[in-house]
Amino acid sequence: MEQVLLVTGASRGIGAATAKLAALYGYKICVNYRHDAAAAASVVDTICQQGGHAIALQADVAIEEDVTRLFNTLDTRLGRITALVNNAGILEQQMRLGNMDAARLQRIMSTNVIGPFLCAKAAVKRMSTRHGGQGGAIVNVSSAAARLGSPGEYIDYAASKGALDTMTLGLAREVAEEGIRVNAVRPGFIDTDMHTSGGEPNRIERVKHGVPMKRGGTPHEVAEAILWLLSDKASFTTGAFIDVAGGR
Ligand code: NAP
């Protein structure tokens, strides 16, 4: 069966690494992005130059109409989805809870929780044997923050990943008999541009001493875990979490 993978937030970082690695494994790829069309096009170019098949589609996963358009366009251009990586996620300026306003909390929860819920809903509708589909696999990109809470930096972000972990467990059990596996990876400190959004581009240099392996991880190291969970090698694995966090 042809494998069709949607990676949300794949214009850079962990999403881009996952899209590129999956293309090498033979998946047809949809590179979703929100703002940076040029970066998404560059990921598609790299995949196509390596002989793969990829398209870029703009959609804000936090907006229901965007998600509907994304999946409908994907149906037409790549065929029925068989794999989803809920990777798009944001964090904001480091601060204590006392300084967070409701607008910020809504932005974080919209992208990091509602977005993956909407995408999972659309994917399940297409994958589930209950709806005439042929099954599939979903991987949620959570965070070690869900276990650690991110005090003094972004408790809101950590809590959003906690919600994603709960969705992983619940959905895995809900669709287990319908040919769909749902799992998550929990990366630790990974070298991407995300830390700039928190106001500290060199954050990993500061925090790496607290990691047993004494370093940050690469997007590729996370992508390898995601690809294993998506693959048939993980055929009896659902509702599971892989920590890619250097022992932290
Ligand atoms: P990143 O470099 O900041 O990239 C984020 C990607 O998500 C970009 O492609 C961005 O697209 C896209 N995006 C953001 N909001 C979106 C939305 N509403 N709709 C669609 N796309 C959206 O982040 P990253 O470090 O690779 O993180 C990827 C995932 O790993 C996130 O879920 C993050 O929470 C998780 N994670 C990261 C780390 C880490 O240390 N880096 C650790 C643990 C977990 P545009 O640029 O086009 O807006």
Short mmCIF file of N, CA, C and O in Angstrom, two decimals, residues 1 7 17 22 35 41 48 53 59 74 76 89 91 97 103 111 114 122 138 145 149 161 168 210 213 217 222 241:
data_model
loop_
_atom_site.label_atom_id
_atom_site.label_comp_id
_atom_site.label_asym_id
_atom_site.label_seq_id
_atom_site.Cartn_x
_atom_site.Cartn_y
_atom_site.Cartn_z
N MET A 1 0.86 -1.20 0.00
CA MET A 1 0.00 0.00 0.00
C MET A 1 0.89 1.25 0.00
O MET A 1 1.88 1.30 0.71
N VAL A 7 3.02 15.80 7.70
CA VAL A 7 3.77 16.29 8.86
C VAL A 7 3.37 17.75 9.06
O VAL A 7 3.60 18.60 8.19
N ALA A 17 12.98 17.61 9.47
CA ALA A 17 13.83 16.41 9.54
C ALA A 17 12.98 15.15 9.35
O ALA A 17 13.39 14.20 8.67
N ALA A 22 11.35 10.55 6.21
CA ALA A 22 10.23 9.71 5.76
C ALA A 22 10.25 9.56 4.24
O ALA A 22 9.91 8.49 3.71
N HIS A 35 3.46 29.97 8.10
CA HIS A 35 3.85 31.25 7.53
C HIS A 35 4.94 31.15 6.46
O HIS A 35 4.89 31.85 5.47
N ALA A 41 8.99 25.25 0.87
CA ALA A 41 9.35 24.91 -0.52
C ALA A 41 10.75 24.31 -0.57
O ALA A 41 11.03 23.41 -1.37
N CYS A 48 12.42 16.25 -3.37
CA CYS A 48 12.28 15.93 -4.80
C CYS A 48 13.64 15.67 -5.43
O CYS A 48 13.79 14.77 -6.27
N HIS A 53 8.71 12.27 -3.34
CA HIS A 53 7.49 12.94 -3.81
C HIS A 53 6.95 13.76 -2.64
O HIS A 53 6.62 13.20 -1.59
N ALA A 59 -1.44 25.84 6.10
CA ALA A 59 -2.64 25.76 6.95
C ALA A 59 -2.22 26.03 8.38
O ALA A 59 -1.18 25.55 8.81
N LEU A 74 -5.03 17.53 0.43
CA LEU A 74 -4.14 16.37 0.50
C LEU A 74 -4.80 15.15 -0.17
O LEU A 74 -4.15 14.43 -0.94
N THR A 76 -6.86 15.08 -2.59
CA THR A 76 -6.85 15.24 -4.04
C THR A 76 -5.45 15.09 -4.62
O THR A 76 -5.26 14.46 -5.65
N GLY A 89 3.99 23.06 16.77
CA GLY A 89 3.85 23.46 18.16
C GLY A 89 4.59 24.77 18.40
O GLY A 89 5.53 25.09 17.67
N LEU A 91 5.97 27.80 21.49
CA LEU A 91 6.10 28.31 22.86
C LEU A 91 6.33 29.80 22.76
O LEU A 91 6.58 30.34 21.68
N LEU A 97 4.20 31.96 35.66
CA LEU A 97 2.75 31.89 35.45
C LEU A 97 2.06 33.22 35.75
O LEU A 97 1.13 33.64 35.05
N ALA A 103 -4.79 35.64 26.65
CA ALA A 103 -4.57 35.58 25.20
C ALA A 103 -3.41 34.64 24.87
O ALA A 103 -3.47 33.84 23.94
N THR A 111 -2.74 26.08 19.26
CA THR A 111 -1.82 25.40 18.34
C THR A 111 -1.40 24.04 18.88
O THR A 111 -1.34 23.06 18.13
N ILE A 114 -5.51 22.04 20.45
CA ILE A 114 -6.65 21.97 19.52
C ILE A 114 -6.17 21.56 18.12
O ILE A 114 -6.82 20.74 17.45
N ALA A 122 -9.49 14.53 11.59
CA ALA A 122 -9.55 14.41 10.13
C ALA A 122 -8.83 13.15 9.65
O ALA A 122 -9.28 12.48 8.70
N ILE A 138 -0.54 7.38 13.79
CA ILE A 138 -0.42 8.79 14.19
C ILE A 138 0.69 8.88 15.23
O ILE A 138 0.74 8.05 16.15
N ALA A 145 8.81 18.24 28.60
CA ALA A 145 8.19 19.26 29.46
C ALA A 145 6.90 18.75 30.10
O ALA A 145 6.54 19.16 31.20
N GLY A 149 7.27 19.94 33.65
CA GLY A 149 6.48 21.11 34.03
C GLY A 149 7.04 22.48 33.66
O GLY A 149 6.34 23.48 33.77
N LYS A 161 1.46 20.07 26.42
CA LYS A 161 2.02 18.77 26.03
C LYS A 161 1.47 17.66 26.93
O LYS A 161 1.33 16.52 26.50
N THR A 168 -3.07 11.16 23.40
CA THR A 168 -2.38 10.00 22.81
C THR A 168 -2.92 8.70 23.41
O THR A 168 -3.25 7.76 22.68
N GLY A 210 22.48 19.84 32.64
CA GLY A 210 21.50 19.09 33.42
C GLY A 210 21.03 17.82 32.72
O GLY A 210 20.22 17.06 33.26
N MET A 213 23.32 13.02 29.29
CA MET A 213 24.26 12.87 28.17
C MET A 213 25.04 14.15 27.88
O MET A 213 25.86 14.18 26.95
N GLY A 217 19.83 17.35 21.68
CA GLY A 217 19.65 16.39 20.60
C GLY A 217 19.50 17.09 19.26
O GLY A 217 19.36 18.32 19.20
N VAL A 222 15.25 12.81 16.70
CA VAL A 222 13.82 12.70 17.02
C VAL A 222 13.08 12.04 15.85
O VAL A 222 12.22 11.17 16.04
N PHE A 241 4.99 5.98 24.58
CA PHE A 241 5.78 7.22 24.54
C PHE A 241 7.26 6.86 24.44
O PHE A 241 7.74 6.02 25.20
#
